[in-house]
mmCIF file of N, CA and C in Angstrom:
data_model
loop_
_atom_site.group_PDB
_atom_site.id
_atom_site.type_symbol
_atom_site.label_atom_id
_atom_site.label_comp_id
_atom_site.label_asym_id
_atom_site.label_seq_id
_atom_site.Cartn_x
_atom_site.Cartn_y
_atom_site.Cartn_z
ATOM 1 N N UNK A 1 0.822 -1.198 0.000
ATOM 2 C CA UNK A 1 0.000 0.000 0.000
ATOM 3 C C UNK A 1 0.867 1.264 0.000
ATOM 4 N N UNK A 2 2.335 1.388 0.213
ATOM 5 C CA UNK A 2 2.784 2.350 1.168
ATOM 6 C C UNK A 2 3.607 2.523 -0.743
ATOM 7 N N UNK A 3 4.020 1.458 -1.399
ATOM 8 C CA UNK A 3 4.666 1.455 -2.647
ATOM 9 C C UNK A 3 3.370 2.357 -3.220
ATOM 10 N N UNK A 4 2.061 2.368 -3.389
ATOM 11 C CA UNK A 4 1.458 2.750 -4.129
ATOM 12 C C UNK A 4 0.846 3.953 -4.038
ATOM 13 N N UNK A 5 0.898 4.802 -2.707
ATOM 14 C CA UNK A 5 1.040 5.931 -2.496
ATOM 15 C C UNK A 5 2.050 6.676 -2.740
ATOM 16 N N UNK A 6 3.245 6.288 -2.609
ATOM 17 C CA UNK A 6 4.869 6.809 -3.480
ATOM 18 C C UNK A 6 4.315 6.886 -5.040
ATOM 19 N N UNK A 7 4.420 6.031 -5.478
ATOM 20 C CA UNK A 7 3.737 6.413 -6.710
ATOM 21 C C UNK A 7 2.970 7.127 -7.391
ATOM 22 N N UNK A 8 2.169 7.213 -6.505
ATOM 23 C CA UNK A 8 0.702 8.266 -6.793
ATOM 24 C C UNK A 8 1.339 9.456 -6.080
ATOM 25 N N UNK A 9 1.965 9.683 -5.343
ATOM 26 C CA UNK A 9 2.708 11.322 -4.602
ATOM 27 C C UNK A 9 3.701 11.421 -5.814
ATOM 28 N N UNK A 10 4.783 10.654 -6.313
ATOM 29 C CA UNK A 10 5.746 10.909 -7.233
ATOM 30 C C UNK A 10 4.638 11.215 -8.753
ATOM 31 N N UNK A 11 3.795 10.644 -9.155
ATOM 32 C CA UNK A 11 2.760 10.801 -10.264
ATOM 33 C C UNK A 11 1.925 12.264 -10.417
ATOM 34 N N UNK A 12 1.522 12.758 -9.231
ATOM 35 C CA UNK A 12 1.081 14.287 -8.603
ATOM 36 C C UNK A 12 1.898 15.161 -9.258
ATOM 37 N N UNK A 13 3.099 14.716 -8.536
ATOM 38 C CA UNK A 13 3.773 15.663 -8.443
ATOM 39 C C UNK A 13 4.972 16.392 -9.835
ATOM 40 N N UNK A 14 4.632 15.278 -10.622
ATOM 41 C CA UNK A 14 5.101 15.205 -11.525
ATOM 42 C C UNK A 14 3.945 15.937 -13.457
ATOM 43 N N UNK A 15 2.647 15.420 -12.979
ATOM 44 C CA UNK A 15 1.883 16.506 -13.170
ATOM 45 C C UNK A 15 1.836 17.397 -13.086
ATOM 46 N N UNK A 16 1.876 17.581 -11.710
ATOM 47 C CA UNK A 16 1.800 19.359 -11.492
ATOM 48 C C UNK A 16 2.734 20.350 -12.144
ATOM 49 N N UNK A 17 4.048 19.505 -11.760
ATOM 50 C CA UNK A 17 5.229 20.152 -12.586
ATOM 51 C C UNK A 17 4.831 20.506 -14.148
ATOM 52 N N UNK A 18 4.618 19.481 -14.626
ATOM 53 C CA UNK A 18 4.195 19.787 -16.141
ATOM 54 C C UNK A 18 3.569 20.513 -16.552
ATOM 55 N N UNK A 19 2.357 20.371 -15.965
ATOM 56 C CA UNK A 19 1.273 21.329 -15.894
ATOM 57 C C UNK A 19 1.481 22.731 -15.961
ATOM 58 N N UNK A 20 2.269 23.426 -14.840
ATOM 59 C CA UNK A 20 2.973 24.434 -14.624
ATOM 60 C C UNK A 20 4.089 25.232 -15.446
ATOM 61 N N UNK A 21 4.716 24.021 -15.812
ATOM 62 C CA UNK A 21 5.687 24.329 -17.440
ATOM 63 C C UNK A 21 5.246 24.782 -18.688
ATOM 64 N N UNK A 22 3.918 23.761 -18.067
ATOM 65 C CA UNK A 22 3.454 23.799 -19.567
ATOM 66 C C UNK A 22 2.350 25.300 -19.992
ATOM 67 N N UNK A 23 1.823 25.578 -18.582
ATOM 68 C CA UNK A 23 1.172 26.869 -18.515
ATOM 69 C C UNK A 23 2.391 28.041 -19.029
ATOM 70 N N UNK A 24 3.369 27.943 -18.402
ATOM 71 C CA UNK A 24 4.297 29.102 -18.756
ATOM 72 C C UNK A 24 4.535 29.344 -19.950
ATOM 73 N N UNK A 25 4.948 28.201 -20.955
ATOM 74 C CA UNK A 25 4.857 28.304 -22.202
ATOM 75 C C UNK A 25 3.758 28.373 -22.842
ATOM 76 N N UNK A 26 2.631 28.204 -22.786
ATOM 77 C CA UNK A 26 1.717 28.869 -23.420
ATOM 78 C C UNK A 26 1.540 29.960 -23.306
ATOM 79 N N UNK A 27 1.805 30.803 -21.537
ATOM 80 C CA UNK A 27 1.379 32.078 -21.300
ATOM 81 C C UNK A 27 2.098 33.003 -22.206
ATOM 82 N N UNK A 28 3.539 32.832 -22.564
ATOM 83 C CA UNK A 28 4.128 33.579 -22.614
ATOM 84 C C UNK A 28 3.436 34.673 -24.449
ATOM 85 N N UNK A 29 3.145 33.375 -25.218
ATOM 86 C CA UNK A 29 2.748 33.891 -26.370
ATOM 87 C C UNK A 29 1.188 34.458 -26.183
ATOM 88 N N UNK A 30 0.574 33.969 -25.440
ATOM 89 C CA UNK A 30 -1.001 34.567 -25.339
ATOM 90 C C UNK A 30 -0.830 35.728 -24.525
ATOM 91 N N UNK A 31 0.091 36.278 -23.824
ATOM 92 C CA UNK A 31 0.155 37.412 -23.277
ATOM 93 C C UNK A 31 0.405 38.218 -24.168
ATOM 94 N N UNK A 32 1.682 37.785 -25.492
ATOM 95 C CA UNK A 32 1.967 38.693 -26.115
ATOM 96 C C UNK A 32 1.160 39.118 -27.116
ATOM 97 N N UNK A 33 -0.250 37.844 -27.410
ATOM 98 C CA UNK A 33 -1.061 38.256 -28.226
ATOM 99 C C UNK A 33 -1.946 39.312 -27.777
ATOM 100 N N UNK A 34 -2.364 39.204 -26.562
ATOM 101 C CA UNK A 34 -3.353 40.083 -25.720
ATOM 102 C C UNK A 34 -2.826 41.720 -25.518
ATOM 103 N N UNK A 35 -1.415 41.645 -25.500
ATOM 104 C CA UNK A 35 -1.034 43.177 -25.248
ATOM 105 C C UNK A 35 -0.637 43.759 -27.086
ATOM 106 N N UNK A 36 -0.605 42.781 -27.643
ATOM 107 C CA UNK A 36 -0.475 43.218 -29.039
ATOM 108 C C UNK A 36 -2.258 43.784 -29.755
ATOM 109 N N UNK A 37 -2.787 42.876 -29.171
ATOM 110 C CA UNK A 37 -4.472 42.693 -29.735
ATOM 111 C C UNK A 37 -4.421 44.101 -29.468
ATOM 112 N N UNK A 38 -4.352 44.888 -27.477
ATOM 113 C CA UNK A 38 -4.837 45.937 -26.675
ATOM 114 C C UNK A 38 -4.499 46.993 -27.841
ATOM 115 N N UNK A 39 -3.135 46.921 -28.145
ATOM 116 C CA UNK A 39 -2.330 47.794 -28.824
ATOM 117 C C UNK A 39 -2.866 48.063 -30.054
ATOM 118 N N UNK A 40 -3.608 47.455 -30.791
ATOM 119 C CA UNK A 40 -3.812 47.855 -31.812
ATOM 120 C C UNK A 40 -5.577 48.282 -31.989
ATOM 121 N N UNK A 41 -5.824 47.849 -30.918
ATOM 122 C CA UNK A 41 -7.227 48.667 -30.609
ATOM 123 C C UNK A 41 -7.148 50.255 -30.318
ATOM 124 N N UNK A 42 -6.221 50.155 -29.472
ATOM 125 C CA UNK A 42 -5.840 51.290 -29.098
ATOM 126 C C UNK A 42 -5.512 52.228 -29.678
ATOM 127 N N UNK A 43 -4.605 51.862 -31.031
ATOM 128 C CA UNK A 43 -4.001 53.228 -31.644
ATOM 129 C C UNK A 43 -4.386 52.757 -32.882
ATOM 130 N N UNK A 44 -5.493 52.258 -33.404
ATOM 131 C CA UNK A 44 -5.975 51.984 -34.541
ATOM 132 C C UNK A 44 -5.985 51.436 -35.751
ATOM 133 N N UNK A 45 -4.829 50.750 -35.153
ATOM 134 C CA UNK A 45 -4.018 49.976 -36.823
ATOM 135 C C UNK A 45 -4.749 49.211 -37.278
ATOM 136 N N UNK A 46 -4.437 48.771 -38.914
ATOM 137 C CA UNK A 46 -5.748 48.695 -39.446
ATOM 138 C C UNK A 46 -6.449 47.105 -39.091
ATOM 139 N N UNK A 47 -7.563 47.234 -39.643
ATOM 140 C CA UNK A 47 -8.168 45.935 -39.045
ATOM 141 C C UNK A 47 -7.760 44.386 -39.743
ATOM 142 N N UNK A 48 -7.905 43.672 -38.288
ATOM 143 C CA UNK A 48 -7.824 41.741 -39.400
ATOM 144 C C UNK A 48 -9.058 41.669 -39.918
ATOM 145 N N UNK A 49 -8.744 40.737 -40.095
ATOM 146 C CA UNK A 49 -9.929 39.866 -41.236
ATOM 147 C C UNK A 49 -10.840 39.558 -39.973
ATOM 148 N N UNK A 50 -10.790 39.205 -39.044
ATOM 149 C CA UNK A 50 -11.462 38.800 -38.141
ATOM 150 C C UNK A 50 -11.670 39.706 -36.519
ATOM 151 N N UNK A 51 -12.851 39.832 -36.140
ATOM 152 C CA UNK A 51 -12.614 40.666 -34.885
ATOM 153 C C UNK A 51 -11.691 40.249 -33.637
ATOM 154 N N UNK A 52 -10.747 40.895 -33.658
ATOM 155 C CA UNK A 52 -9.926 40.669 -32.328
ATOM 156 C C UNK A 52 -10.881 40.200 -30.639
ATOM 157 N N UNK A 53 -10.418 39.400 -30.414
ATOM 158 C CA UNK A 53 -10.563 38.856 -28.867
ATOM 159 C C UNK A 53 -11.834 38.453 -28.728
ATOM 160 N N UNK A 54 -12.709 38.105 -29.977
ATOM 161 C CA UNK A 54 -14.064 37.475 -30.490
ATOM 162 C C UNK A 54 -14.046 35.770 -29.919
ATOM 163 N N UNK A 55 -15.036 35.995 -28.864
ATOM 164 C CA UNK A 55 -15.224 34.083 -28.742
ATOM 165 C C UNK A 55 -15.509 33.423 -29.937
ATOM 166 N N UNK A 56 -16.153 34.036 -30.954
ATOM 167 C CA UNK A 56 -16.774 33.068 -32.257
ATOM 168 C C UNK A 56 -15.416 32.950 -33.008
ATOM 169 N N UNK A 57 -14.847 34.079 -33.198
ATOM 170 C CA UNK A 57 -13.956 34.392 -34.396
ATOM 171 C C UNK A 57 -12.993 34.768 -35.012
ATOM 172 N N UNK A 58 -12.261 34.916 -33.448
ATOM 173 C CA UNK A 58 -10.629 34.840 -33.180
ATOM 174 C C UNK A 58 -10.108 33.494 -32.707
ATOM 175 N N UNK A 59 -9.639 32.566 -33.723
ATOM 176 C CA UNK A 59 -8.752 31.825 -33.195
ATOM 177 C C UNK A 59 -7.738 31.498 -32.691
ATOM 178 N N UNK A 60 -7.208 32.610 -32.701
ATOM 179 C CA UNK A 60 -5.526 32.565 -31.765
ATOM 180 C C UNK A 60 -6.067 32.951 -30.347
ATOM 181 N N UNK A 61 -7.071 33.256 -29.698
ATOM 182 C CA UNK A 61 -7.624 33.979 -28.607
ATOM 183 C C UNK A 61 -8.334 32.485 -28.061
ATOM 184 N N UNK A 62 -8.886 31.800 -28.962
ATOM 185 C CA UNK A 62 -9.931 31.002 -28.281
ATOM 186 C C UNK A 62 -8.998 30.053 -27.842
ATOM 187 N N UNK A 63 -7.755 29.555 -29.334
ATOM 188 C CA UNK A 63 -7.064 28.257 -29.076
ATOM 189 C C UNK A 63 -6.151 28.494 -27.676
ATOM 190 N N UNK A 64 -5.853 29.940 -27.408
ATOM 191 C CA UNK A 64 -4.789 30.119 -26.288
ATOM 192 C C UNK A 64 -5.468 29.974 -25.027
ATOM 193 N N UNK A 65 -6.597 30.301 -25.122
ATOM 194 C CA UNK A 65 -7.700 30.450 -23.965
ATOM 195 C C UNK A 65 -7.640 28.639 -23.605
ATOM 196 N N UNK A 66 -8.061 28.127 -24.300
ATOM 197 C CA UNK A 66 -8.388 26.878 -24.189
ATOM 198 C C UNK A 66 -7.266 25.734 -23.844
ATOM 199 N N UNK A 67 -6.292 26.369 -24.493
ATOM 200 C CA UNK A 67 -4.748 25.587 -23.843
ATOM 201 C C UNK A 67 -4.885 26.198 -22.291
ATOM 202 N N UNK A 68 -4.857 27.482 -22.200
ATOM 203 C CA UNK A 68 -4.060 27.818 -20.461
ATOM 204 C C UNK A 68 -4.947 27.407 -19.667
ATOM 205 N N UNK A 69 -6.867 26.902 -19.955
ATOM 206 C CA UNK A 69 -7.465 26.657 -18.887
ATOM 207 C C UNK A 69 -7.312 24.903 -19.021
ATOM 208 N N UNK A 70 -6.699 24.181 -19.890
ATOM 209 C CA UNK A 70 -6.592 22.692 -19.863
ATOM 210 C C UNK A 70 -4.840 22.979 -18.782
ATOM 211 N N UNK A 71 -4.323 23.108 -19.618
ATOM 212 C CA UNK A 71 -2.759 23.167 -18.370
ATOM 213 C C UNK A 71 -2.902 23.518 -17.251
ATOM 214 N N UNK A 72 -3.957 24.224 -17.011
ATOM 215 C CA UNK A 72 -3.809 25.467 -15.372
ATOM 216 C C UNK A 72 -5.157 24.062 -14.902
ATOM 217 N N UNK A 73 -5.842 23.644 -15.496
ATOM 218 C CA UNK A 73 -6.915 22.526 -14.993
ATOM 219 C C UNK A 73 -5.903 21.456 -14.383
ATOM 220 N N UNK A 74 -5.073 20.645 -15.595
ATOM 221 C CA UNK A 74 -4.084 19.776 -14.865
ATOM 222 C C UNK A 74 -3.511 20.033 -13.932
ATOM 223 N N UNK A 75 -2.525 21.251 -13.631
ATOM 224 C CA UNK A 75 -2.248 21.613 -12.735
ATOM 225 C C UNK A 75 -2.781 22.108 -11.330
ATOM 226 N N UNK A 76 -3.926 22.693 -11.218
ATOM 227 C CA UNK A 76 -4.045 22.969 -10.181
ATOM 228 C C UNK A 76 -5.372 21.433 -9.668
ATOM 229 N N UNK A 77 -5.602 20.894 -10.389
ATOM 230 C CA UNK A 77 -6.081 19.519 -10.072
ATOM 231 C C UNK A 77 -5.110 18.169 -9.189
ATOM 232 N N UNK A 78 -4.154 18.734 -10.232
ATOM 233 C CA UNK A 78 -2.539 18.039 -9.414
ATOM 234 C C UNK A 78 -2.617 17.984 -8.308
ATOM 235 N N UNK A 79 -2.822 19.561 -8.172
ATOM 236 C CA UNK A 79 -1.931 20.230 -6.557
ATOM 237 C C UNK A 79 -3.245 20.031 -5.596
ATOM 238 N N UNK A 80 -4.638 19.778 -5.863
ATOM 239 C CA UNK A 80 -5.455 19.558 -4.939
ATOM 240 C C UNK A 80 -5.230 17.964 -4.825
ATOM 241 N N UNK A 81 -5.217 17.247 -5.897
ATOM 242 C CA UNK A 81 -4.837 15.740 -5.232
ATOM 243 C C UNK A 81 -3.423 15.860 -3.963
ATOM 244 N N UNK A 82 -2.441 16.378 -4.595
ATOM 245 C CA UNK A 82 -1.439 15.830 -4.160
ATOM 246 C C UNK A 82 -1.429 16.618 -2.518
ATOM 247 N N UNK A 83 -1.902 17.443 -2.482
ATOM 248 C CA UNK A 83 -2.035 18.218 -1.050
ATOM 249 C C UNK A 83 -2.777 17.159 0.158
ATOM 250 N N UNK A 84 -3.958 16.527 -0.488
ATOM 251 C CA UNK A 84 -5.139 15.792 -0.251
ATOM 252 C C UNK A 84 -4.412 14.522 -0.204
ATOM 253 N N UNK A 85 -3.149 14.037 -0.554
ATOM 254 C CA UNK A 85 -2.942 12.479 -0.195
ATOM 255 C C UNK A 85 -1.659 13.013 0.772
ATOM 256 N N UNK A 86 -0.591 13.866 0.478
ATOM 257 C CA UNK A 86 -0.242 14.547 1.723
ATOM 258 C C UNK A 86 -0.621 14.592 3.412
ATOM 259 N N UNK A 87 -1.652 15.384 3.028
ATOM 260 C CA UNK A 87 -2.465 15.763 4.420
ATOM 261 C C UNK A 87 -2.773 17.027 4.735
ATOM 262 N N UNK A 88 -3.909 17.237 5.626
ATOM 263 C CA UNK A 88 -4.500 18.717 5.500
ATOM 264 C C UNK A 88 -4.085 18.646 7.178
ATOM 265 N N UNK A 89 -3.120 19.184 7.588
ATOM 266 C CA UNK A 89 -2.340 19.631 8.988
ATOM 267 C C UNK A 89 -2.854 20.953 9.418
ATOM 268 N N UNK A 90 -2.657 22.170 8.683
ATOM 269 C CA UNK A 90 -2.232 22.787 9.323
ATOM 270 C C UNK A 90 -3.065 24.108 8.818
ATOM 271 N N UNK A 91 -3.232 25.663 9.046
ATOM 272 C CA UNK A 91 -4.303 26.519 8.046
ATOM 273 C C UNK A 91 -3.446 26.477 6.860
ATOM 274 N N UNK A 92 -1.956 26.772 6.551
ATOM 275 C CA UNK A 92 -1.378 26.749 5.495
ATOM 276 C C UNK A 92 -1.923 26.079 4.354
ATOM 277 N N UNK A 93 -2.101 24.603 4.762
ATOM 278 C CA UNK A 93 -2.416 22.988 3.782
ATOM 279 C C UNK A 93 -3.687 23.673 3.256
ATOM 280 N N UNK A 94 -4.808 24.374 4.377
ATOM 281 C CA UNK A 94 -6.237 24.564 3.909
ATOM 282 C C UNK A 94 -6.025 25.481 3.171
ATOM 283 N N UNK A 95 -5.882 26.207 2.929
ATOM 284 C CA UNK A 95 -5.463 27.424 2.649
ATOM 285 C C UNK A 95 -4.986 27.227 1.178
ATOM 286 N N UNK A 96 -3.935 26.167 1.101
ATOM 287 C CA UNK A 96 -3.339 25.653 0.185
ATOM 288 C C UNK A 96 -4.961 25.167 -1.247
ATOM 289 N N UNK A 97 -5.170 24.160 -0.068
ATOM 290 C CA UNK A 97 -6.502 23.730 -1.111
ATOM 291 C C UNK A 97 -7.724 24.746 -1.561
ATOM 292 N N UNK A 98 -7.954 25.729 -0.732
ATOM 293 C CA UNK A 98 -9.040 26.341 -0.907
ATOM 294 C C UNK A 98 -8.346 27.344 -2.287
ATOM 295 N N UNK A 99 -7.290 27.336 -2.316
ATOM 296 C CA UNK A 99 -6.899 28.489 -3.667
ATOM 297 C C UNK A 99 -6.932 27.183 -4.638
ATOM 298 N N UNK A 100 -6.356 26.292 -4.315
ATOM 299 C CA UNK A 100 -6.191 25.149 -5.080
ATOM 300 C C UNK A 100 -7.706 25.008 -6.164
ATOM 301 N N UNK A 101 -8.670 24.657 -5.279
ATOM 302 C CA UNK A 101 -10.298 24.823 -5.358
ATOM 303 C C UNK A 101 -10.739 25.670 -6.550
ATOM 304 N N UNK A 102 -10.228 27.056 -6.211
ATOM 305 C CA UNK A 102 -10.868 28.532 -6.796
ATOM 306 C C UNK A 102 -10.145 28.254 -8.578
ATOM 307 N N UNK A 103 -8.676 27.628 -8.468
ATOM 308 C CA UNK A 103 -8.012 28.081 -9.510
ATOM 309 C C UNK A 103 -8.300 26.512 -10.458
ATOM 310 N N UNK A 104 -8.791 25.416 -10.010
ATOM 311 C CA UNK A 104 -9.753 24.589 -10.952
ATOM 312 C C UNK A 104 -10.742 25.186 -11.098
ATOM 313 N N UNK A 105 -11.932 25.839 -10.312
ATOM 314 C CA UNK A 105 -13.054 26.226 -10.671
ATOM 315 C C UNK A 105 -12.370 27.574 -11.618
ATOM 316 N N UNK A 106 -11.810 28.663 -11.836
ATOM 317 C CA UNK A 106 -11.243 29.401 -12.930
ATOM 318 C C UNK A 106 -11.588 28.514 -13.955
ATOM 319 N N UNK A 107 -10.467 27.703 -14.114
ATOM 320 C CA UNK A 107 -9.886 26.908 -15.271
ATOM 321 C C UNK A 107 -10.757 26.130 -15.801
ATOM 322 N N UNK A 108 -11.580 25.589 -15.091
ATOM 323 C CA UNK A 108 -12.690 24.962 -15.679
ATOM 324 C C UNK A 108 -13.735 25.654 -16.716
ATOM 325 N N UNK A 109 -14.105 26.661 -16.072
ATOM 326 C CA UNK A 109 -15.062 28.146 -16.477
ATOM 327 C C UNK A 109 -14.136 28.625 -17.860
ATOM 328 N N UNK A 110 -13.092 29.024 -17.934
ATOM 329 C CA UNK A 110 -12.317 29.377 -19.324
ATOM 330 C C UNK A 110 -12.632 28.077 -20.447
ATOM 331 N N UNK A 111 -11.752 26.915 -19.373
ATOM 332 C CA UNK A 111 -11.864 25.933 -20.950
ATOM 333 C C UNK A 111 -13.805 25.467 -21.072
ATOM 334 N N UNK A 112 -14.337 25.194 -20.508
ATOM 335 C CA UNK A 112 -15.876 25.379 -20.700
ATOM 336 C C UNK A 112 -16.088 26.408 -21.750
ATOM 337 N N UNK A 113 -15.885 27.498 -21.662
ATOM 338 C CA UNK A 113 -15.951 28.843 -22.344
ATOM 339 C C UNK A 113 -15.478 28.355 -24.222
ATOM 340 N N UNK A 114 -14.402 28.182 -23.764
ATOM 341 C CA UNK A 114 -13.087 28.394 -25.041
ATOM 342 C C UNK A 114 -13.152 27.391 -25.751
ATOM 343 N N UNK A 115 -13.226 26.086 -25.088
ATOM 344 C CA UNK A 115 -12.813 24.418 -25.638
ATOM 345 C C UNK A 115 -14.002 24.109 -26.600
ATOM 346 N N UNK A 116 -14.832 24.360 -26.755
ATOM 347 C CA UNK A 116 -15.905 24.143 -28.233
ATOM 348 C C UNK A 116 -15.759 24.824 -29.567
ATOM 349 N N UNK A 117 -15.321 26.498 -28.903
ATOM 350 C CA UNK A 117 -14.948 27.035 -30.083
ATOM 351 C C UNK A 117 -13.381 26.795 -30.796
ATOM 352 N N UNK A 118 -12.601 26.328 -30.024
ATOM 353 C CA UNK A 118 -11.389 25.560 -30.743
ATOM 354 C C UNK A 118 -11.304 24.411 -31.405
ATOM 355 N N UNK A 119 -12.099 23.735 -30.779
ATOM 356 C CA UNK A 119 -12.737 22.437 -31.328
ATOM 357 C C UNK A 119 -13.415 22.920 -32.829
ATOM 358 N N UNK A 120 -13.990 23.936 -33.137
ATOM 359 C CA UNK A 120 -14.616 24.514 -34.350
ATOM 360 C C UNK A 120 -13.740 24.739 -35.071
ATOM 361 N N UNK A 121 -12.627 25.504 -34.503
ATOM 362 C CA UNK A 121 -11.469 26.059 -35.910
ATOM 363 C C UNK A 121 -10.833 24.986 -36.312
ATOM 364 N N UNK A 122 -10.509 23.761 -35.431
ATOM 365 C CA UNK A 122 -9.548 23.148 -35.731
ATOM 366 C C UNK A 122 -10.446 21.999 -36.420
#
């Protein structure tokens, strides 16, 4: 029993990691799309073919949306298992899970949102 909880703590935790990696690298280009999108709202340059930051009809918006709430889902799903086979000790641990909680329920709500209309472009 004690082999198969190592496993499942080393398996967590090894998720989570990924998860987390894997959020960073997505963030990094959907941020730059989002402050590029702002930017050109802003000072008027001319228009795409398609409306910027459109749930129907921006696909670089929906597909990025829909990656960071599947990675940030794995991940913070991770970190509520792996806290939860751990142990809830102390307010820290709770504390731990209750953000843990908020940032699946986020992530869920985005890719819910996003994950049909990517499913469309692609």
């Amino acid at each position: 029993m004690a082999m198969i909880a190592t496993l499942l703590e080393a398996s967590l935790k090894f998720t989570l990691a990924m998860g987390v990696r894997a959020t960073l690298v997505v963030l990094a280009p959907f941020f730059l799309y989002v402050i590029t999108g702002i930017s050109a709202i802003l000072l008027g340059w001319p228009a795409l073919s398609y409306p910027v930051f459109s749930l129907e009809a921006d696909p670089f918006f929906v597909s990025g949306g829909a990656l960071m709430g599947l990675f940030m889902l794995q991940s913070s799903g991770s970190f509520v298992l792996y806290q939860m086979l751990v142990g809830i000790e102390d307010d820290k641990s709770q504390l731990a899970i209750l953000f843990g909680f908020i940032s699946l329920g986020c992530s869920g709500a985005v890719l819910r949102v996003t994950l049909p209309q990517a499913i469309q472009f692609f």
